[in-house]
Each structure stands twice: as C-alpha cells, then as structure tokens.
Short mmCIF file of C-alpha atoms and ligand atoms in Angstrom, two decimals:
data_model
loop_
_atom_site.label_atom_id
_atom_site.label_comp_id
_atom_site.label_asym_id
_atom_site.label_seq_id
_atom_site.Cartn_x
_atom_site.Cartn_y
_atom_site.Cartn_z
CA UNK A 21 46.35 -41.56 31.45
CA UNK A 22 43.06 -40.41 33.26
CA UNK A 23 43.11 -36.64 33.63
CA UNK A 24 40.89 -35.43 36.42
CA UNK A 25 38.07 -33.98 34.78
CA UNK A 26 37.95 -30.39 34.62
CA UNK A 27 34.22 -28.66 34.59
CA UNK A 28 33.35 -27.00 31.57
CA UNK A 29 30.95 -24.17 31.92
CA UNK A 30 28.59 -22.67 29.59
CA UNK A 31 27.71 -19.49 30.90
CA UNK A 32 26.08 -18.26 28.31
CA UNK A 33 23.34 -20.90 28.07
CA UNK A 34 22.61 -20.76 31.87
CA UNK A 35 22.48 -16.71 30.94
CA UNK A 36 19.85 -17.13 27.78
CA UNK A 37 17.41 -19.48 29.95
CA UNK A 38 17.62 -17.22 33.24
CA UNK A 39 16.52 -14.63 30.55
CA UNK A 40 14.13 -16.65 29.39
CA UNK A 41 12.82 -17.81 33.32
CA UNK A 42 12.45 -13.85 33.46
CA UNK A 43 10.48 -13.19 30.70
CA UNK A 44 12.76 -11.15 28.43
CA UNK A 45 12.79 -13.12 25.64
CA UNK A 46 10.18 -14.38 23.09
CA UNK A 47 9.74 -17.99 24.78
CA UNK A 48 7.18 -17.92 27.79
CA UNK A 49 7.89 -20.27 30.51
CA UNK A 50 5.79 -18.77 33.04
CA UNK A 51 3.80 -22.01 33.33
CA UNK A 52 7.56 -24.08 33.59
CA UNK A 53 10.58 -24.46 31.79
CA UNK A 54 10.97 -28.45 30.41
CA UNK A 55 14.24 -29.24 29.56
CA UNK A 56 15.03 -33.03 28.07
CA UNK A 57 18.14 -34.73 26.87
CA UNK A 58 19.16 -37.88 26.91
CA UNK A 59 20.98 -39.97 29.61
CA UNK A 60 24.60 -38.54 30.85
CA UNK A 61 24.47 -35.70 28.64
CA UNK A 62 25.48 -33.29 31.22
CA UNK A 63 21.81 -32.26 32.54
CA UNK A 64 22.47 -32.28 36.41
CA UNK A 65 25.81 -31.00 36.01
CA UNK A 66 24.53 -27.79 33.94
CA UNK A 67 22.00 -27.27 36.64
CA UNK A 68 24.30 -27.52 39.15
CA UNK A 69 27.32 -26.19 38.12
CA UNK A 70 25.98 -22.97 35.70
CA UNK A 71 22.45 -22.61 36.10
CA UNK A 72 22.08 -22.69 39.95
CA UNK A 73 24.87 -19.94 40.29
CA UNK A 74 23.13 -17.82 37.09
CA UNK A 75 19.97 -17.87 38.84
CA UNK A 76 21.73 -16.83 42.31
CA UNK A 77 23.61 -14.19 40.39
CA UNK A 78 20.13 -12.63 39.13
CA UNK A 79 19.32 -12.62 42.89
CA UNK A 80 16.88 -15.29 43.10
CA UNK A 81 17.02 -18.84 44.93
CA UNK A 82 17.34 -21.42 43.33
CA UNK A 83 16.66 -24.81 45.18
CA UNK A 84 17.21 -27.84 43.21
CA UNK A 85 16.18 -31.37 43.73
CA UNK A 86 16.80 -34.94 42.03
CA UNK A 87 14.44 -36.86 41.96
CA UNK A 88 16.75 -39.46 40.81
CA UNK A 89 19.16 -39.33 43.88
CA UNK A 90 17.73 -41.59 45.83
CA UNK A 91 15.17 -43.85 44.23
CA UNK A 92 14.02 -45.21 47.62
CA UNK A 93 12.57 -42.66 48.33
CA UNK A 94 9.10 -41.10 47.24
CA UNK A 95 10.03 -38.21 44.55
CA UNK A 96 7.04 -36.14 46.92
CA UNK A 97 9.65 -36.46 50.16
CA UNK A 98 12.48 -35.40 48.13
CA UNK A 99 10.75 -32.26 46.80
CA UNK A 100 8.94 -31.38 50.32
CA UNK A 101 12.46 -31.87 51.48
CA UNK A 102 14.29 -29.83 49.19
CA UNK A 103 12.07 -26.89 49.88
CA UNK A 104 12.27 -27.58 53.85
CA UNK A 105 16.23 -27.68 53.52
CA UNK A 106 15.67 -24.25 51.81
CA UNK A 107 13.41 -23.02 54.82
CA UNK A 108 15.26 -24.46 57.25
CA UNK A 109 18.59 -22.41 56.23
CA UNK A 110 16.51 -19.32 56.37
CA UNK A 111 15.36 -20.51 60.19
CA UNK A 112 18.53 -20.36 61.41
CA UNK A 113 20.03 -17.13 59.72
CA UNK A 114 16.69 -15.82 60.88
CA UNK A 115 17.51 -17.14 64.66
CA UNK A 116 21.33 -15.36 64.37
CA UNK A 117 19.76 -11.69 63.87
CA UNK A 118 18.05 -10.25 67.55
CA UNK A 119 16.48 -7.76 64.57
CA UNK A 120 12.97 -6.68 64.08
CA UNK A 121 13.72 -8.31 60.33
CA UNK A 122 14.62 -12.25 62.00
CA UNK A 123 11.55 -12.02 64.81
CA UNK A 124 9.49 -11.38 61.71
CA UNK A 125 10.58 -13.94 59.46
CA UNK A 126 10.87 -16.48 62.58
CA UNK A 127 6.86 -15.74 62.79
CA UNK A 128 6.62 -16.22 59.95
CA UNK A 129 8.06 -19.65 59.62
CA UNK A 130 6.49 -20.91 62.51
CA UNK A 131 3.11 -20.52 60.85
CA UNK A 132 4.45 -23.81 58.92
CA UNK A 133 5.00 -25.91 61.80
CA UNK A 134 7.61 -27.40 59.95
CA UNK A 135 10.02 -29.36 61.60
CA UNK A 136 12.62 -28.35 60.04
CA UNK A 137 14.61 -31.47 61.20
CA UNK A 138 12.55 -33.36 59.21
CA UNK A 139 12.03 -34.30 55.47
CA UNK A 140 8.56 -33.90 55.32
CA UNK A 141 6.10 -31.26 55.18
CA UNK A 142 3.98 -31.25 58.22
CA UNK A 143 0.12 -32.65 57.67
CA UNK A 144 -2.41 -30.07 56.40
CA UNK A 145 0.64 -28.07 54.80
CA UNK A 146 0.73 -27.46 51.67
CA UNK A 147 3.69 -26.87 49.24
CA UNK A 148 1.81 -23.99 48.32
CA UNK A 149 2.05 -22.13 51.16
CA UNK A 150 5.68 -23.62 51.99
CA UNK A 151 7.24 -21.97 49.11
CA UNK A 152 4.88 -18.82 49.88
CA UNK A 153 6.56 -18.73 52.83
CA UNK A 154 10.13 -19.29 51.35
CA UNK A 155 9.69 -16.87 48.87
CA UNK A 156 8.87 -13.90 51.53
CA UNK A 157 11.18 -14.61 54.08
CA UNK A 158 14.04 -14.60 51.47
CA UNK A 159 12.44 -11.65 49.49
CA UNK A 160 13.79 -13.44 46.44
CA UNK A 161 12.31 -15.23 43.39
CA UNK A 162 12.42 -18.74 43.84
CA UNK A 163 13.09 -21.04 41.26
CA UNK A 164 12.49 -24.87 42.05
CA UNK A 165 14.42 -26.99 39.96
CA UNK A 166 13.59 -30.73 39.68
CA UNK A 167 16.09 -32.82 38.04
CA UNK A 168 14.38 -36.46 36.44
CA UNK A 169 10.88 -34.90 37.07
CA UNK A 170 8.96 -37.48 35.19
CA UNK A 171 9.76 -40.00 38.38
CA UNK A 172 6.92 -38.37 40.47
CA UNK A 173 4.93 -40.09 37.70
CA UNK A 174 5.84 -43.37 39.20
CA UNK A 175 3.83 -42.90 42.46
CA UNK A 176 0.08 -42.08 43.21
CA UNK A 177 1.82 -38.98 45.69
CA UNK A 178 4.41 -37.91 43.28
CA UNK A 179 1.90 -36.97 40.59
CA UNK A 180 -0.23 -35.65 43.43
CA UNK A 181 3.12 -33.42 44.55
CA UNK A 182 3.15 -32.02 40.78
CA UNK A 183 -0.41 -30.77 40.67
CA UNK A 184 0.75 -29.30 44.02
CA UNK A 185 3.16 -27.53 42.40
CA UNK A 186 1.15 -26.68 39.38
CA UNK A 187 -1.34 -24.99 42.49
CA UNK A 188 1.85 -23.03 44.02
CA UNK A 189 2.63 -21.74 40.74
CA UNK A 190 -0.88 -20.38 40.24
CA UNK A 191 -0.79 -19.18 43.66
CA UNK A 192 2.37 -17.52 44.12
CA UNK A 193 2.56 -15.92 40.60
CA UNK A 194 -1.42 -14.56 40.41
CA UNK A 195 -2.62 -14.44 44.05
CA UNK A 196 0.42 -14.65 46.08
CA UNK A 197 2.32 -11.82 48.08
CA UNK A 198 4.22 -10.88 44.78
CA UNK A 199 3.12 -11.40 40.83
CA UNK A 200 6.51 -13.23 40.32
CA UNK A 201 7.41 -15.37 43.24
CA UNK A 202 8.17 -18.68 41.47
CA UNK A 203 9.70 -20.42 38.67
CA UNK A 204 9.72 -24.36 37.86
CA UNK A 205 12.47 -25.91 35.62
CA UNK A 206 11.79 -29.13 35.31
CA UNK A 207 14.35 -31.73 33.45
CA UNK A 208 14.46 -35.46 32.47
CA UNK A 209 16.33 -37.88 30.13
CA UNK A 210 13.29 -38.60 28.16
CA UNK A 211 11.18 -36.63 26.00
CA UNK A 212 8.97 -38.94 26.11
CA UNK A 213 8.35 -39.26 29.74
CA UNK A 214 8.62 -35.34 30.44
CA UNK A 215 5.61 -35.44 27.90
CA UNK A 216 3.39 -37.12 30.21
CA UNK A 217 3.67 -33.85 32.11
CA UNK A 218 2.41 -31.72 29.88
CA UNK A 219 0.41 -33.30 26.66
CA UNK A 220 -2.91 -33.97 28.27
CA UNK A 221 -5.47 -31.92 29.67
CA UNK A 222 -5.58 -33.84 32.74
CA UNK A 223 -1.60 -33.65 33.36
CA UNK A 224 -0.48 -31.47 35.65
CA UNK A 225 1.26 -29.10 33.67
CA UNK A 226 -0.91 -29.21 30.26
CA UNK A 227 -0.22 -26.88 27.41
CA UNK A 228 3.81 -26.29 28.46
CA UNK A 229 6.54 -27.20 25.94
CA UNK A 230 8.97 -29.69 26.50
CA UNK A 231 12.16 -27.61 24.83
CA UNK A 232 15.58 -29.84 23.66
CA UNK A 233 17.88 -28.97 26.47
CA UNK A 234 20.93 -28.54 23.81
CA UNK A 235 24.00 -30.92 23.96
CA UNK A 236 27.56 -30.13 24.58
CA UNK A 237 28.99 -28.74 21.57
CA UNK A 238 32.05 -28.10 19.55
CA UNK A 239 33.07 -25.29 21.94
CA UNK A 240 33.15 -28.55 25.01
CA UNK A 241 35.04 -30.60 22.26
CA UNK A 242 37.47 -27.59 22.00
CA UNK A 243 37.78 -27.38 25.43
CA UNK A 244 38.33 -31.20 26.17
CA UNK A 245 41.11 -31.53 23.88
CA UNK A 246 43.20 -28.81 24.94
CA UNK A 247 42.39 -30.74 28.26
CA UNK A 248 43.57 -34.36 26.58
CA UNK A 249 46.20 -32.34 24.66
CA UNK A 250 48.41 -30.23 27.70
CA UNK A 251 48.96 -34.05 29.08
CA UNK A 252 50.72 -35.40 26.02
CA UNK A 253 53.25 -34.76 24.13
CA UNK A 254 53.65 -32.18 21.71
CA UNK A 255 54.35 -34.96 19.11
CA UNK A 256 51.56 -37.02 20.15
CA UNK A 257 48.02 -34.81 20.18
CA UNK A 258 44.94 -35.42 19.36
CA UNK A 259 42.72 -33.25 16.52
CA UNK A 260 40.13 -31.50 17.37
CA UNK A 261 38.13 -32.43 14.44
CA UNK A 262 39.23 -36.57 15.66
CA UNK A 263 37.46 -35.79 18.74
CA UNK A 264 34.54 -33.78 17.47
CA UNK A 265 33.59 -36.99 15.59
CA UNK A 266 34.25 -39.38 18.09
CA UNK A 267 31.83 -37.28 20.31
CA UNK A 268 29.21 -37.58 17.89
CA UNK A 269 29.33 -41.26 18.09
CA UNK A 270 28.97 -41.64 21.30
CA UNK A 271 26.19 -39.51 21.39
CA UNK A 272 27.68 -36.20 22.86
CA UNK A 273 28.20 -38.06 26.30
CA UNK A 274 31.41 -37.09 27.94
CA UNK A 275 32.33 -39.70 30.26
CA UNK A 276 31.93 -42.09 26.93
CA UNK A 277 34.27 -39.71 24.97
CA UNK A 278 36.73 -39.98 27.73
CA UNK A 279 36.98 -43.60 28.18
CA UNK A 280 37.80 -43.60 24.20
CA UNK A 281 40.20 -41.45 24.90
CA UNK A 282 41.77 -43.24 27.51
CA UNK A 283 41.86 -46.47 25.39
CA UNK A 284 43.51 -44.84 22.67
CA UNK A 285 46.47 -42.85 24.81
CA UNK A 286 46.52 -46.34 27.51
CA UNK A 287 48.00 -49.07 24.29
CA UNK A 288 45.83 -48.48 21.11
CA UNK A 289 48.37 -45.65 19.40
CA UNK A 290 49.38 -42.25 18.54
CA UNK A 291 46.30 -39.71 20.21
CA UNK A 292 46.55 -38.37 16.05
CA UNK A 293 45.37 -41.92 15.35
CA UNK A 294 42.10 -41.21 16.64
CA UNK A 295 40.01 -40.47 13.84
CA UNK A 296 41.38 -43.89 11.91
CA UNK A 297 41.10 -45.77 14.84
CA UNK A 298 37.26 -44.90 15.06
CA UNK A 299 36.82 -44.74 11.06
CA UNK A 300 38.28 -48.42 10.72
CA UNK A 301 37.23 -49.88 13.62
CA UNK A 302 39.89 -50.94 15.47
CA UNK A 303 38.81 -48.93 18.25
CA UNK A 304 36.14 -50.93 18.81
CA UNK A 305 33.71 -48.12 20.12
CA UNK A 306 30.40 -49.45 19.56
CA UNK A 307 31.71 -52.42 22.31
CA UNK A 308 32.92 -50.12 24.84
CA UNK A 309 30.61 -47.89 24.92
CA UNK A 310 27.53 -49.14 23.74
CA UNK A 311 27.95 -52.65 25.84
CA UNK A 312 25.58 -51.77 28.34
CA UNK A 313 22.62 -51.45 25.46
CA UNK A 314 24.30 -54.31 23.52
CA UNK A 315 24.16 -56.82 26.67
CA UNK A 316 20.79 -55.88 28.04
CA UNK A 317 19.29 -56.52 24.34
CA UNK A 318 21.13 -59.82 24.05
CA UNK A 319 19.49 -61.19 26.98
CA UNK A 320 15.95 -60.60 25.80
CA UNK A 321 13.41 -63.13 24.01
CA UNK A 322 13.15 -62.78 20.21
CA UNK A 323 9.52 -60.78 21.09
CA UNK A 324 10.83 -58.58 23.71
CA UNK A 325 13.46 -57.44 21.46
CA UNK A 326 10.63 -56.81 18.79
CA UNK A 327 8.56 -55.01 20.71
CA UNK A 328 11.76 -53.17 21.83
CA UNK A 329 13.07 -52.72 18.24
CA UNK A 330 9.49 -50.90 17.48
CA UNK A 331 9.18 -48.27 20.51
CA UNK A 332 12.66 -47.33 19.07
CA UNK A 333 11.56 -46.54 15.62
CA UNK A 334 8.55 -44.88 17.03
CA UNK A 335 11.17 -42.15 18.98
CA UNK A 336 13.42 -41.67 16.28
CA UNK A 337 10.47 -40.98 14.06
CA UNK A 338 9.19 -39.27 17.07
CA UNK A 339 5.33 -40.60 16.83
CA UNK A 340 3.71 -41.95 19.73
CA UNK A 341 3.99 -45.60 20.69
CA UNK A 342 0.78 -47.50 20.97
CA UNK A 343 1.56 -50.90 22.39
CA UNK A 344 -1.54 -52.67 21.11
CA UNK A 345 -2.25 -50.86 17.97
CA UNK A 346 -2.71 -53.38 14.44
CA UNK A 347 0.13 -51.27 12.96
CA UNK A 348 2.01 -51.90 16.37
CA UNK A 349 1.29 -55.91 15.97
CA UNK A 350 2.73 -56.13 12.53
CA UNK A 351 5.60 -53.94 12.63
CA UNK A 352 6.46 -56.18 15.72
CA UNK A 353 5.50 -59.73 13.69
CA UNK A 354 7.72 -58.05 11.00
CA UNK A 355 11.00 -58.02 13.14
CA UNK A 356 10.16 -61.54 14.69
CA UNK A 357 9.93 -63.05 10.98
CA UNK A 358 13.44 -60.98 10.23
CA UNK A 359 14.77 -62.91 13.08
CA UNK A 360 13.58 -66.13 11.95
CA UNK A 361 11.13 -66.17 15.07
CA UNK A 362 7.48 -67.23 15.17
CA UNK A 363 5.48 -64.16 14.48
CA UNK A 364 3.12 -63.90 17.13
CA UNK A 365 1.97 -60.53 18.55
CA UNK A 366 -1.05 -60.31 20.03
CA UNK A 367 -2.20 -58.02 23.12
CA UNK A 368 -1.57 -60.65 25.95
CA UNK A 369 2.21 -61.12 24.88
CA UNK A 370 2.79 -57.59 23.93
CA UNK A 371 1.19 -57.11 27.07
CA UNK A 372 3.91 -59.77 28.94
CA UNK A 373 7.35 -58.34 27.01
CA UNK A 374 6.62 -54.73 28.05
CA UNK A 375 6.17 -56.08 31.35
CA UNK A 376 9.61 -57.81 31.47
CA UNK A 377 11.31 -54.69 29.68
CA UNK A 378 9.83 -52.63 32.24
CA UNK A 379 10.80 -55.05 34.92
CA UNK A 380 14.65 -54.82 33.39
CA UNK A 381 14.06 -50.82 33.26
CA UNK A 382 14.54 -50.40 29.77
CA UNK A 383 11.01 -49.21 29.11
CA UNK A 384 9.02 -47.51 31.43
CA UNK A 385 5.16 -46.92 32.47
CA UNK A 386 4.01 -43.75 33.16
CA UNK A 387 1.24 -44.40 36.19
CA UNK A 388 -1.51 -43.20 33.85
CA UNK A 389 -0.51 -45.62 31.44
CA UNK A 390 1.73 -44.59 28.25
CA UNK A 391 4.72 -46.63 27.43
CA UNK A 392 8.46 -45.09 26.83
CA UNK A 393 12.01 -46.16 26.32
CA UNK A 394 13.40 -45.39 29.91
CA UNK A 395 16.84 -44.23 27.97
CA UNK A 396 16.22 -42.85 24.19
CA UNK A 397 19.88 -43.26 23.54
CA UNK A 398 18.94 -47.19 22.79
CA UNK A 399 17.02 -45.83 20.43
CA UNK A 400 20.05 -44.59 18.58
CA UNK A 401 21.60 -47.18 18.97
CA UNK A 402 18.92 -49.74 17.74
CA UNK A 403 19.28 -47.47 14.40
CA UNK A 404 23.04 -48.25 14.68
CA UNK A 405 22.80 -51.74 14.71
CA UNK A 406 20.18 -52.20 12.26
CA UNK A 407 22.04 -50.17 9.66
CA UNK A 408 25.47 -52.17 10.44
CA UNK A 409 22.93 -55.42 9.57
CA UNK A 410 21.61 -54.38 6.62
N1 ATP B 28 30.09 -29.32 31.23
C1 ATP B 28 30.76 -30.45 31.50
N2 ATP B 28 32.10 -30.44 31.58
C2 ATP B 28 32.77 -31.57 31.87
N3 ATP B 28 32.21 -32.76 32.07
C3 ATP B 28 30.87 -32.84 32.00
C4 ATP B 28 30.07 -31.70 31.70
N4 ATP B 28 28.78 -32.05 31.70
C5 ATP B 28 28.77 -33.35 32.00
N5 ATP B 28 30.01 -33.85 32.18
C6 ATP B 28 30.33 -35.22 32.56
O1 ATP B 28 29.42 -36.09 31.93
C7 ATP B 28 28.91 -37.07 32.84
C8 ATP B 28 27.40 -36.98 32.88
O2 ATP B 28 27.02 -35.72 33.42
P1 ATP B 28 25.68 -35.50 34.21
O3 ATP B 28 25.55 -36.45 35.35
O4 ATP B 28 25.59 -34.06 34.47
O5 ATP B 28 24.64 -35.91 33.08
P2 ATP B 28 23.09 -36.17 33.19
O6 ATP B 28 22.56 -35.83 31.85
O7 ATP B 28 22.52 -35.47 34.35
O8 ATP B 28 23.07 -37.73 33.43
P3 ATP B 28 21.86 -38.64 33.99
O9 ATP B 28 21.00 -38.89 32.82
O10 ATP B 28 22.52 -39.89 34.48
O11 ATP B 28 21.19 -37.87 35.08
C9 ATP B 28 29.58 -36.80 34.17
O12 ATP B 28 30.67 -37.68 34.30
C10 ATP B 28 30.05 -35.37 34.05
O13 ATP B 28 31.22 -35.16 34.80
MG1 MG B 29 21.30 -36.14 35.94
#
C-alpha cells in the first residue's frame, strides 16, 4: 500500500518566522533569516507550501527561488530570473489596467529595460534597483527566498549575486523608497555551507545567524499515522509511539519513514509490529534507508573513507574541519591503522581524497576554500556505524 501523500502544514511555524521577518519578536533578521536542516527534511516544501502563503497572507511578496532546481544553470541566472518572473507578472497586470496607476508602474518598469522574456537581468542593471523596482510597483514588502543558497558559493558570479543582494538589502531597507522594502530568507541542507555566508568578515552576509530550521515533529508523526492508519484495518494499525521512533531513525525524513512503512504493511507483518520489527532488526532499516550513504562509503579507498570518517566527527562535535591541520593528520592515520591500512596522511593525499570526495559530491568546497560534508546526515550515520562496530 502507497497512500498518496497528503501535505502536512505547520502554520504556526510559517506564522512565528513571518513574525520574526517583521520584527515583532526578540530575534532580528533584518540583515537575513538563515535557515539549515539537513537533506529531505521538508525545507522546500515548508517554503513552499506554508511560508510562501504566510508571507502573502501578511500582504507581502514573496518570490522564491532554488538554487538547486536546475544545477546547470548559474545560481546568479536563477535568482535574476526569479525576480524578473516576479516583474514580469507585474508588466502584464500593469498592461491590463488603461489607469493612471498601470501607465505609472509600466514607466516605471521600463526604466529596467528588462526583457522580461528573458532570464537575465539586462547589462548595467543591478539587482538592486530590480527589486527597487519590484517592491514599488507592487507596493508590497518583498521577501526573496533562496532555497540551497550556499550553491552561489560554487561560482565566481554567484557569490558576486550575494553581495548584490547584501547591496539591495542595504539599499532598499536604509536608502530606498521605503525603510522596509525587503527581506532575505535564505536556506540550505548544511550548516556548514550556509556558514560560509555569514562567519567571515569578507562574506557577504557577515555577522547573521545561521538558526536550526526545526524538524518535523511529533505533531507530523501524529498526523502521518492517522494517514497510514484510515488505510488499514482496524485490527491491523500502527502506534503512534512505533512510528515516532522509527522517524527518529531515519532522521526525521519523511519519504524514508514512508518507505518503512510500506515495507512493513507490503509482506513484513502486522503495522503493530513496527516497533519490534525496527527494535530487532528484522526490518532491516539501516539497509533501506541508509544504502545510499552505505554504498557511496563502500566504494571509497581506505584514506578517503578516513578523511571522510574525520569531517564527520568534526560536525557532530560541531568544530571546524581543517583538512591539513597535525590534529587533522592523526585523527585520520588513527582510522587508517583501525582499518588495518597504512597510515599515511600527509597534505598531498589529504589534498587528493578530498578531491575525489568532492568529485563523488559527498564533500564540498566552498569557492573561498573551506571544506564541508555536502549532506550532514552521513555524518549521523558515520556515528551509527561506528557505534554498531564497536
Ligand atoms: N510537511 C510535510 N508533509 C508531508 N510530507 C512532507 C512534508 N515535508 C516534507 N515532506 C516530504 O518529504 C520529502 C522531502 O521534502 P522536501 O523536498 O521539502 O525536503 P528538503 O529538505 O527541501 O529536501 P532537499 O534537501 O532535497 O532539498 C518530500 O517527499 C516531501 O513530500
Ligand atoms: Mg529542498
């Protein structure tokens, strides 16, 4: 059985962060809201589904963007492109009404040059004035919301496009037409990668705090069983408390929780089995759903799954990774001589396994130079394994 999957909203968290985008709480995200979870955790679908709509509800417009949607393309098209999609629906309400209000706004638009059949932002234009212009024709706050942000740190012109935005910001909010004209939310599946955003004075958005973006919680697990639950039979349901645990192991990620589910109701047993079938192992979750992690770390060299091994206990211990530090070396030489492999760190093959992980997109390089695990949820699962060895 596969139900379709049902949405579940969380209305009040998309509530408390629009409060907190308008400055009525404590936190101060003037500067930009970081939110960072880990992979398939529900981010985009938040965004989408609750906090878009919040945001609209509050009367502002929200215009959101992924970076990750098409990797092909440069994360500086898909932002200019986001914000000329947002322009470009204005254009043509603007061209419907004969009024004083549209000639004005038309005018106004034109003074961008933008073509608004096209992705990209016309030379000499700056987002700056592109979302200055957005944000008076629609009279509205505007709050730009860039789902995966740290991938305009892969490119030269993405990071460029972030200091742009760090200049709109500035612009808009001090200088600009109105004192509050924009808002950036910015999310990604690594804190580690968000934090080359924000953690050094010559990052673009220096001095902002990257804030847990908080998983789906027992009230999700509540929901999803009653979901599970109508679709059985009255004799065959499953707990609640089964599922809250099972969710936990998987590391809060839905689809994962639903493909145990669906093994368990497809041949493995009574739905009130669950929590036995996890507990003793017969459901053989760590295979299912951790295969992905499990296979790409079975294919690497003794050294690459060192070197992989350490970055992980670095995260969980959350202290930064520095690839060619002594300590680095010999926590690395230290897992090699566990594995019965020659112990041989040293900068130049450090240098070569970070290159391959990076290569197999397990770690990644921010363009200024800091290492991170592209997923932190192999982190976890590194910890898993290494208990289950011990
Ligand atoms: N609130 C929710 N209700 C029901 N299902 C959800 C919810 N949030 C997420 N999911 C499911 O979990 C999966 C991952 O969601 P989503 O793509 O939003 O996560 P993500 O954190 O943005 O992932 P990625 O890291 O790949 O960008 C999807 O299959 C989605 O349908
Ligand atoms: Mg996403």
């Amino acid at each position: 059985m596969s139900p379709t999957r049902p949405i579940f909203h969380r209305k009040a968290l998309a509530e408390a962060l629009v409060r907190d985008l308008a400055g009525e709480s404590f936190a101060d995200y003037s500067s930009g809201m970081f939110l960072a979870a880990p992979r398939r955790t529900g981010k985009s679908t938040f965004l989408r589904s609750d906090l878009a709509p919040e945001c609209e509800a509050r009367g502002w417009l929200p215009v959101y963007v992924d970076l990750w949607e098409n990797r092909e393309v440069d994360p500086a098209e898909l932002i200019a492109g986001a914000i000329g999609q947002a322009l470009s629906e204005f254009d043509s309400v603007a061209r419907k009404t004969a009024k004083k209000a549209g000639v004005e706004k038309i005018n106004l638009l034109r003074t961008l040059s933008w073509d608004f059949s096209k992705p990209q932002l016309p030379a000499g234009t700056s987002l700056s004035k592109a979302l200055d212009v957005l944000h008076q024709v629609c009279g509205k706050l505007v709050v730009l919301i860039v789902d995966e942000a740290q991938h305009a740190l892969n490119s030269e012109s993405g990071v460029n496009t972030m200091f742009a935005l760090k200049a709109a910001r500035d612009h808009l909010n001090r200088g600009g037409s109105s004192p509050d004209a924009l808002r950036l939310v910015f999310t990604g599946s690594s804190r580690d990668k968000l934090a080359n955003l924000v953690l050094k004075s010559k990052q673009p958005f220096y001095g902002a705090h990257i804030t847990p973006f908080p998983l789906l919680g027992r009230d999700f697990v509540e929901f999803l069983t009653g979901v599970w639950n109508a679709r059985l039979a009255d004799t065959n349901q499953f707990s609640a408390d089964d599922m809250e645990y099972a969710f936990g192991l998987v590391g809060r990620r839905p689809e994962m929780l639903n493909a145990l589910l669906t093994e368990v109701s497809v041949g493995l047993g009574e739905a009130s089995n669950l929590g036995d079938l996890l507990r003793t192992g017969v459901l053989n979750h760590q295979a299912g759903v951790w295969s992905d992690y499990e296979s790409a770390y079975n294919d690497l060299s003794p050294l690459q799954q060192a070197v992989l091994e350490v970055m992980g206990e670095r995260v969980m211990r959350k202290q930064p990774f520095t690839p060619f530090a002594e300590q680095t070396f010999k926590d690395v030489n230290r897992k090699l001589e566990l594995a019965g492999a020659e112990a041989n760190a040293s900068t130049p093959n450090v240098q070569k396994a970070l290159d391959v992980l990076r290569e197999k997109e397990l770690v990644w390089k921010a363009s200024r130079g800091e290492y991170a695990l592209e997923d932190s949820g192999i982190a976890e699962w590194l910890t898993r394994q290494e208990k289950r060895e011990q």
